[in-house]
Amino acid sequence: MKVAIFQTNLKIGGIQRSLLSMLKSEVFNSHSVDLFLTTKEQDFCISDLPNNVTVREIRDFPRFYKAVPFTFAYRLAVEKASRIESTYDLAIDFDGYSFATAFYSIFVKANKRVIWIHSDYYERMKYDKKFALMLYMFKNKYRFFDRFVAVSKGAAFSAFRLFGLDQNRISVIPNWIAVNDIKRKSQITVELEIPSDKVNIICVGRLDRAKNPIGAVKDFEKAILMGADSRLYFLGKGSQSKAIEKYIKSKGLENRVKLLGEVKNPYPYIARMDALLLDSLYEGQGVVLREAQFLGLNLVFPKRLEKYNEGLKGVEDVPRALYGLKKRARNQDFESLDKYNRDVYRLLKKMLIWAEYGRTEQ
């Protein structure tokens, strides 16, 4: 079977990491995959991709196309689009947000078309007015796709609620966790001084409003006031970086909270920690929870994120949970995610069988 996957770039990000993990899995290894990118920008190494994946470049479109209704923008884009000669059994808009990836997934000659849904769009609209406008302009794009893949039940329900999508055409397929890659990358040595006698906690992700980094610092501060002898580290960068630095300084937390910036390989840092804190306002899935689970960390996240991470338990009181954390054993084995990945594999194969034969497996 021949598959076309459309993605904007391979820069550092959760969507990009999830895409690469999926392509390295066994799901697509018997299929020919063309990965189309709208920009050459990349932080991840594409040479690690399997031989059945070919990376190709396509033309992006100016920002103007994001500001007009999708069907109108589509008609304008047809004249300027990169030519794609091949015919595919399945075209996938994996990015899910970009006009270009949606356009090409519809424009390319393909028997079936699928778009990925990586976030709780309903919740995101509350905090991001530009996104709400873009979503309004782009809502008609969904009628061109045969199926929709949401990375969690929370994301699926949100899309159904907003767009009235046929529930029978929405599949919930969590992201594949590339455990072998994580294990290998986690064993790389990095320069980071952490106190061995403290409980060390890490937050991983963009430092923007959705990830609620200031909320995480405030919850950590409350745990400190309860008597926790802990340290908090942030991996990532974003629009709230300076605000976080200012808050840390104003509260005298410089010795307890550290901003480590953005790194291409977060796993050696995560592996050295005792716990992971995810305090997002909303998520799509929260892949970092599964990655940290594999590395043996304690997980702390609020109940509101449970609907994005089936099988994981959140807490009612984040500060108290942080206060109650203990050091974890350094010699413990990696936690198995075999059942989790087997379930993801089964769901992805089911989608491919549908694309190739027009039916789902029994």
GROMACS .gro file of C-alpha atoms in nm:
model
  362
    1MET     CA    1   0.000   0.000   0.000
    2LYS     CA    2   0.118   0.353  -0.077
    3VAL     CA    3   0.072   0.621   0.191
    4ALA     CA    4   0.124   0.998   0.176
    5ILE     CA    5   0.172   1.180   0.507
    6PHE     CA    6   0.168   1.560   0.522
    7GLN     CA    7   0.344   1.750   0.801
    8THR     CA    8   0.477   2.106   0.827
    9ASN     CA    9   0.824   2.039   0.970
   10LEU     CA   10   1.031   1.818   1.195
   11LYS     CA   11   1.125   2.080   1.450
   12ILE     CA   12   1.110   2.006   1.822
   13GLY     CA   13   0.750   1.942   1.922
   14GLY     CA   14   0.511   1.677   2.045
   15ILE     CA   15   0.340   1.626   1.709
   16GLN     CA   16   0.671   1.584   1.530
   17ARG     CA   17   0.802   1.343   1.792
   18SER     CA   18   0.482   1.138   1.774
   19LEU     CA   19   0.498   1.121   1.394
   20LEU     CA   20   0.856   0.998   1.393
   21SER     CA   21   0.777   0.740   1.661
   22MET     CA   22   0.487   0.609   1.456
   23LEU     CA   23   0.695   0.586   1.138
   24LYS     CA   24   0.967   0.392   1.323
   25SER     CA   25   0.712   0.142   1.454
   26GLU     CA   26   0.630  -0.182   1.274
   27VAL     CA   27   0.293  -0.048   1.159
   28PHE     CA   28   0.409   0.097   0.826
   29ASN     CA   29   0.712  -0.122   0.757
   30SER     CA   30   0.539  -0.320   0.481
   31HIS     CA   31   0.406  -0.007   0.311
   32SER     CA   32   0.564   0.265   0.095
   33VAL     CA   33   0.542   0.601   0.273
   34ASP     CA   34   0.606   0.946   0.125
   35LEU     CA   35   0.649   1.206   0.401
   36PHE     CA   36   0.577   1.552   0.260
   37LEU     CA   37   0.713   1.855   0.450
   38THR     CA   38   0.634   2.220   0.380
   39THR     CA   39   0.971   2.339   0.514
   40LYS     CA   40   1.325   2.207   0.535
   41GLU     CA   41   1.348   2.317   0.898
   42GLN     CA   42   1.423   2.019   1.118
   43ASP     CA   43   1.567   1.938   1.457
   44PHE     CA   44   1.507   1.565   1.441
   45CYS     CA   45   1.737   1.346   1.233
   46ILE     CA   46   1.549   1.212   0.930
   47SER     CA   47   1.833   0.969   0.858
   48ASP     CA   48   1.689   0.761   1.145
   49LEU     CA   49   1.372   0.696   0.946
   50PRO     CA   50   1.327   0.346   0.802
   51ASN     CA   51   1.405   0.277   0.436
   52ASN     CA   52   1.038   0.256   0.335
   53VAL     CA   53   0.992   0.628   0.418
   54THR     CA   54   1.089   0.890   0.158
   55VAL     CA   55   1.098   1.256   0.262
   56ARG     CA   56   0.975   1.505   0.002
   57GLU     CA   57   0.933   1.882   0.005
   58ILE     CA   58   0.620   2.069  -0.101
   59ARG     CA   59   0.541   2.436  -0.132
   60ASP     CA   60   0.393   2.618   0.166
   61PHE     CA   61   0.142   2.902   0.139
   62PRO     CA   62   0.149   3.261   0.275
   63ARG     CA   63  -0.023   3.337   0.606
   64PHE     CA   64  -0.307   3.501   0.415
   65TYR     CA   65  -0.451   3.156   0.348
   66LYS     CA   66  -0.512   3.107   0.721
   67ALA     CA   67  -0.730   3.416   0.739
   68VAL     CA   68  -0.999   3.325   0.485
   69PRO     CA   69  -1.255   3.044   0.469
   70PHE     CA   70  -1.099   2.711   0.378
   71THR     CA   71  -1.301   2.643   0.063
   72PHE     CA   72  -1.209   2.988  -0.078
   73ALA     CA   73  -0.842   2.944   0.016
   74TYR     CA   74  -0.844   2.599  -0.143
   75ARG     CA   75  -0.957   2.736  -0.478
   76LEU     CA   76  -0.682   2.998  -0.468
   77ALA     CA   77  -0.416   2.745  -0.372
   78VAL     CA   78  -0.485   2.503  -0.657
   79GLU     CA   79  -0.297   2.725  -0.903
   80LYS     CA   80   0.008   2.758  -0.678
   81ALA     CA   81   0.035   2.405  -0.537
   82SER     CA   82   0.334   2.175  -0.582
   83ARG     CA   83   0.257   1.902  -0.832
   84ILE     CA   84   0.236   1.554  -0.685
   85GLU     CA   85   0.230   1.293  -0.958
   86SER     CA   86   0.180   0.976  -0.753
   87THR     CA   87  -0.151   0.821  -0.658
   88TYR     CA   88  -0.192   0.694  -0.300
   89ASP     CA   89  -0.414   0.449  -0.120
   90LEU     CA   90  -0.417   0.675   0.185
   91ALA     CA   91  -0.341   1.045   0.242
   92ILE     CA   92  -0.290   1.164   0.599
   93ASP     CA   93  -0.288   1.520   0.729
   94PHE     CA   94  -0.088   1.440   1.041
   95ASP     CA   95  -0.021   1.802   1.138
   96GLY     CA   96  -0.392   1.871   1.175
   97TYR     CA   97  -0.353   2.250   1.208
   98SER     CA   98  -0.188   2.374   0.889
   99PHE     CA   99  -0.373   2.495   0.582
  100ALA     CA  100  -0.103   2.348   0.359
  101THR     CA  101  -0.114   1.997   0.506
  102ALA     CA  102  -0.494   1.992   0.485
  103PHE     CA  103  -0.488   2.126   0.131
  104TYR     CA  104  -0.239   1.872   0.000
  105SER     CA  105  -0.412   1.582   0.178
  106ILE     CA  106  -0.726   1.675  -0.017
  107PHE     CA  107  -0.550   1.787  -0.338
  108VAL     CA  108  -0.338   1.472  -0.385
  109LYS     CA  109  -0.483   1.176  -0.574
  110ALA     CA  110  -0.578   0.930  -0.300
  111ASN     CA  111  -0.844   0.668  -0.238
  112LYS     CA  112  -0.892   0.758   0.131
  113ARG     CA  113  -0.813   1.066   0.339
  114VAL     CA  114  -0.759   1.094   0.715
  115ILE     CA  115  -0.683   1.392   0.938
  116TRP     CA  116  -0.529   1.370   1.285
  117ILE     CA  117  -0.671   1.567   1.581
  118HIS     CA  118  -0.397   1.637   1.835
  119SER     CA  119  -0.570   1.862   2.087
  120ASP     CA  120  -0.888   1.946   2.272
  121TYR     CA  121  -0.998   2.217   2.031
  122TYR     CA  122  -1.295   2.320   2.244
  123GLU     CA  123  -1.074   2.396   2.542
  124ARG     CA  124  -0.802   2.557   2.333
  125MET     CA  125  -1.051   2.806   2.189
  126LYS     CA  126  -1.110   2.943   2.540
  127TYR     CA  127  -0.747   3.049   2.577
  128ASP     CA  128  -0.639   3.122   2.218
  129LYS     CA  129  -0.854   3.368   2.024
  130LYS     CA  130  -0.639   3.346   1.710
  131PHE     CA  131  -0.685   2.972   1.708
  132ALA     CA  132  -1.060   3.013   1.756
  133LEU     CA  133  -1.073   3.237   1.447
  134MET     CA  134  -0.862   2.993   1.245
  135LEU     CA  135  -1.083   2.706   1.351
  136TYR     CA  136  -1.391   2.896   1.239
  137MET     CA  137  -1.231   2.967   0.901
  138PHE     CA  138  -1.114   2.607   0.858
  139LYS     CA  139  -1.415   2.416   0.990
  140ASN     CA  140  -1.528   2.319   0.639
  141LYS     CA  141  -1.208   2.123   0.573
  142TYR     CA  142  -1.334   1.825   0.773
  143ARG     CA  143  -1.603   1.742   0.519
  144PHE     CA  144  -1.332   1.647   0.267
  145PHE     CA  145  -1.190   1.369   0.489
  146ASP     CA  146  -1.317   1.013   0.513
  147ARG     CA  147  -1.205   0.953   0.872
  148PHE     CA  148  -1.071   1.143   1.172
  149VAL     CA  149  -0.811   1.015   1.418
  150ALA     CA  150  -0.807   1.171   1.764
  151VAL     CA  151  -0.522   1.092   2.001
  152SER     CA  152  -0.752   1.062   2.303
  153LYS     CA  153  -1.119   1.034   2.397
  154GLY     CA  154  -1.106   1.391   2.524
  155ALA     CA  155  -0.983   1.521   2.189
  156ALA     CA  156  -1.237   1.308   2.002
  157PHE     CA  157  -1.533   1.434   2.205
  158SER     CA  158  -1.418   1.793   2.158
  159ALA     CA  159  -1.406   1.754   1.778
  160PHE     CA  160  -1.748   1.587   1.774
  161ARG     CA  161  -1.887   1.867   1.990
  162LEU     CA  162  -1.746   2.147   1.772
  163PHE     CA  163  -1.791   2.010   1.421
  164GLY     CA  164  -2.073   1.759   1.457
  165LEU     CA  165  -1.854   1.488   1.303
  166ASP     CA  166  -2.003   1.144   1.251
  167GLN     CA  167  -1.892   0.951   1.559
  168ASN     CA  168  -1.863   0.634   1.352
  169ARG     CA  169  -1.590   0.805   1.150
  170ILE     CA  170  -1.382   0.913   1.451
  171SER     CA  171  -1.115   0.672   1.570
  172VAL     CA  172  -0.928   0.718   1.897
  173ILE     CA  173  -0.565   0.613   1.842
  174PRO     CA  174  -0.317   0.725   2.109
  175ASN     CA  175   0.037   0.808   2.004
  176TRP     CA  176   0.293   0.532   1.964
  177ILE     CA  177   0.570   0.538   2.225
  178ALA     CA  178   0.910   0.453   2.074
  179VAL     CA  179   1.045   0.278   2.382
  180ASN     CA  180   1.366   0.154   2.220
  181ASP     CA  181   1.457   0.506   2.108
  182ILE     CA  182   1.373   0.649   2.449
  183LYS     CA  183   1.580   0.385   2.627
  184ARG     CA  184   1.882   0.448   2.403
  185LYS     CA  185   1.858   0.826   2.419
  186SER     CA  186   1.799   0.830   2.795
  187GLN     CA  187   2.141   0.673   2.854
  188ILE     CA  188   2.333   0.960   2.693
  189THR     CA  189   2.536   1.164   2.943
  190VAL     CA  190   2.434   1.527   2.993
  191GLU     CA  191   2.574   1.800   3.212
  192LEU     CA  192   2.315   1.872   3.477
  193GLU     CA  193   2.384   1.913   3.844
  194ILE     CA  194   2.096   1.785   4.053
  195PRO     CA  195   2.105   1.730   4.430
  196SER     CA  196   2.094   1.358   4.502
  197ASP     CA  197   1.934   1.414   4.843
  198LYS     CA  198   1.634   1.611   4.707
  199VAL     CA  199   1.319   1.504   4.526
  200ASN     CA  200   1.374   1.629   4.170
  201ILE     CA  201   1.070   1.707   3.957
  202ILE     CA  202   1.060   1.795   3.588
  203CYS     CA  203   0.810   1.968   3.358
  204VAL     CA  204   0.853   1.908   2.985
  205GLY     CA  205   0.685   2.111   2.710
  206ARG     CA  206   0.634   2.454   2.561
  207LEU     CA  207   0.634   2.738   2.811
  208ASP     CA  208   0.306   2.884   2.694
  209ARG     CA  209  -0.036   2.941   2.845
  210ALA     CA  210  -0.177   2.601   2.748
  211LYS     CA  211   0.096   2.414   2.933
  212ASN     CA  212   0.033   2.635   3.239
  213PRO     CA  213   0.397   2.661   3.355
  214ILE     CA  214   0.327   2.943   3.602
  215GLY     CA  215   0.049   2.730   3.749
  216ALA     CA  216   0.304   2.450   3.790
  217VAL     CA  217   0.543   2.685   3.973
  218LYS     CA  218   0.262   2.802   4.201
  219ASP     CA  219   0.164   2.443   4.283
  220PHE     CA  220   0.529   2.363   4.352
  221GLU     CA  221   0.555   2.673   4.573
  222LYS     CA  222   0.258   2.552   4.780
  223ALA     CA  223   0.428   2.215   4.822
  224ILE     CA  224   0.742   2.393   4.944
  225LEU     CA  225   0.536   2.586   5.199
  226MET     CA  226   0.401   2.252   5.323
  227GLY     CA  227   0.758   2.143   5.386
  228ALA     CA  228   0.862   1.965   5.065
  229ASP     CA  229   1.239   1.960   5.012
  230SER     CA  230   1.226   1.943   4.632
  231ARG     CA  231   1.363   2.097   4.314
  232LEU     CA  232   1.167   2.178   3.998
  233TYR     CA  233   1.314   2.184   3.645
  234PHE     CA  234   1.158   2.302   3.319
  235LEU     CA  235   1.255   2.172   2.974
  236GLY     CA  236   1.122   2.392   2.696
  237LYS     CA  237   1.084   2.750   2.586
  238GLY     CA  238   0.795   2.972   2.488
  239SER     CA  239   0.602   3.294   2.526
  240GLN     CA  240   0.587   3.272   2.908
  241SER     CA  241   0.960   3.216   2.966
  242LYS     CA  242   1.025   3.570   3.090
  243ALA     CA  243   0.709   3.575   3.301
  244ILE     CA  244   0.818   3.254   3.473
  245GLU     CA  245   1.166   3.392   3.539
  246LYS     CA  246   1.011   3.707   3.687
  247TYR     CA  247   0.777   3.507   3.910
  248ILE     CA  248   1.055   3.277   4.031
  249LYS     CA  249   1.267   3.578   4.123
  250SER     CA  250   0.981   3.759   4.296
  251LYS     CA  251   0.918   3.456   4.519
  252GLY     CA  252   1.284   3.387   4.594
  253LEU     CA  253   1.270   3.044   4.429
  254GLU     CA  254   1.591   3.078   4.222
  255ASN     CA  255   1.760   2.794   4.409
  256ARG     CA  256   1.462   2.563   4.379
  257VAL     CA  257   1.330   2.620   4.024
  258LYS     CA  258   1.552   2.600   3.715
  259LEU     CA  259   1.472   2.671   3.349
  260LEU     CA  260   1.687   2.440   3.136
  261GLY     CA  261   1.568   2.568   2.798
  262GLU     CA  262   1.484   2.362   2.491
  263VAL     CA  263   1.682   2.049   2.406
  264LYS     CA  264   1.657   1.804   2.116
  265ASN     CA  265   1.687   1.503   2.345
  266PRO     CA  266   1.490   1.541   2.670
  267TYR     CA  267   1.521   1.181   2.783
  268PRO     CA  268   1.855   1.190   2.971
  269TYR     CA  269   1.715   1.478   3.176
  270ILE     CA  270   1.384   1.305   3.243
  271ALA     CA  271   1.559   0.981   3.336
  272ARG     CA  272   1.753   1.152   3.615
  273MET     CA  273   1.440   1.284   3.784
  274ASP     CA  274   1.214   1.138   4.052
  275ALA     CA  275   0.884   1.267   3.915
  276LEU     CA  276   0.721   1.439   3.620
  277LEU     CA  277   0.467   1.718   3.667
  278LEU     CA  278   0.217   1.797   3.390
  279ASP     CA  279  -0.010   2.085   3.488
  280SER     CA  280  -0.159   2.178   3.148
  281LEU     CA  281  -0.495   2.350   3.120
  282TYR     CA  282  -0.584   2.095   2.851
  283GLU     CA  283  -0.404   1.845   2.630
  284GLY     CA  284  -0.442   1.628   2.326
  285GLN     CA  285  -0.289   1.330   2.494
  286GLY     CA  286   0.014   1.428   2.701
  287VAL     CA  287   0.264   1.183   2.550
  288VAL     CA  288   0.533   1.289   2.796
  289LEU     CA  289   0.337   1.112   3.072
  290ARG     CA  290   0.378   0.779   2.895
  291GLU     CA  291   0.743   0.851   2.821
  292ALA     CA  292   0.811   0.934   3.185
  293GLN     CA  293   0.612   0.628   3.292
  294PHE     CA  294   0.841   0.411   3.079
  295LEU     CA  295   1.146   0.574   3.241
  296GLY     CA  296   1.008   0.487   3.586
  297LEU     CA  297   0.912   0.833   3.715
  298ASN     CA  298   0.628   0.913   3.951
  299LEU     CA  299   0.356   1.100   3.762
  300VAL     CA  300   0.172   1.403   3.899
  301PHE     CA  301  -0.107   1.562   3.696
  302PRO     CA  302  -0.453   1.702   3.778
  303LYS     CA  303  -0.775   1.506   3.735
  304ARG     CA  304  -0.877   1.731   3.445
  305LEU     CA  305  -0.615   1.562   3.224
  306GLU     CA  306  -0.738   1.205   3.280
  307LYS     CA  307  -0.969   1.217   2.976
  308TYR     CA  308  -0.661   1.259   2.756
  309ASN     CA  309  -0.464   0.975   2.915
  310GLU     CA  310  -0.679   0.668   2.956
  311GLY     CA  311  -0.544   0.429   3.218
  312LEU     CA  312  -0.343   0.691   3.410
  313LYS     CA  313  -0.472   0.843   3.734
  314GLY     CA  314  -0.460   1.213   3.810
  315VAL     CA  315  -0.475   1.377   4.152
  316GLU     CA  316  -0.729   1.606   4.317
  317ASP     CA  317  -0.467   1.818   4.493
  318VAL     CA  318  -0.145   1.876   4.293
  319PRO     CA  319   0.050   2.061   4.568
  320ARG     CA  320  -0.023   1.787   4.823
  321ALA     CA  321   0.079   1.520   4.573
  322LEU     CA  322   0.408   1.705   4.513
  323TYR     CA  323   0.462   1.732   4.887
  324GLY     CA  324   0.413   1.357   4.928
  325LEU     CA  325   0.668   1.254   4.662
  326LYS     CA  326   0.963   1.035   4.758
  327LYS     CA  327   1.294   0.956   4.594
  328ARG     CA  328   1.269   0.673   4.344
  329ALA     CA  329   1.509   0.381   4.322
  330ARG     CA  330   1.789   0.448   4.075
  331ASN     CA  331   1.838   0.082   3.982
  332GLN     CA  332   1.479   0.009   3.882
  333ASP     CA  333   1.398  -0.140   3.542
  334PHE     CA  334   1.215   0.038   3.263
  335GLU     CA  335   0.838   0.004   3.300
  336SER     CA  336   0.685  -0.202   3.022
  337LEU     CA  337   0.453  -0.029   2.777
  338ASP     CA  338   0.406  -0.345   2.572
  339LYS     CA  339   0.030  -0.363   2.620
  340TYR     CA  340  -0.011   0.008   2.548
  341ASN     CA  341   0.186  -0.015   2.220
  342ARG     CA  342   0.013  -0.340   2.119
  343ASP     CA  343  -0.320  -0.163   2.149
  344VAL     CA  344  -0.194   0.133   1.943
  345TYR     CA  345  -0.053  -0.107   1.682
  346ARG     CA  346  -0.386  -0.286   1.654
  347LEU     CA  347  -0.577   0.039   1.605
  348LEU     CA  348  -0.335   0.171   1.343
  349LYS     CA  349  -0.344  -0.160   1.152
  350LYS     CA  350  -0.722  -0.147   1.161
  351MET     CA  351  -0.707   0.197   0.996
  352LEU     CA  352  -0.469   0.070   0.725
  353ILE     CA  353  -0.691  -0.231   0.652
  354TRP     CA  354  -0.985   0.006   0.612
  355ALA     CA  355  -0.781   0.226   0.375
  356GLU     CA  356  -0.663  -0.068   0.164
  357TYR     CA  357  -0.972  -0.286   0.155
  358GLY     CA  358  -1.254  -0.054   0.256
  359ARG     CA  359  -1.337  -0.257   0.565
  360THR     CA  360  -1.231  -0.294   0.927
  361GLU     CA  361  -1.087  -0.614   1.067
  362GLN     CA  362  -1.319  -0.831   1.268
   0.00000   0.00000   0.00000
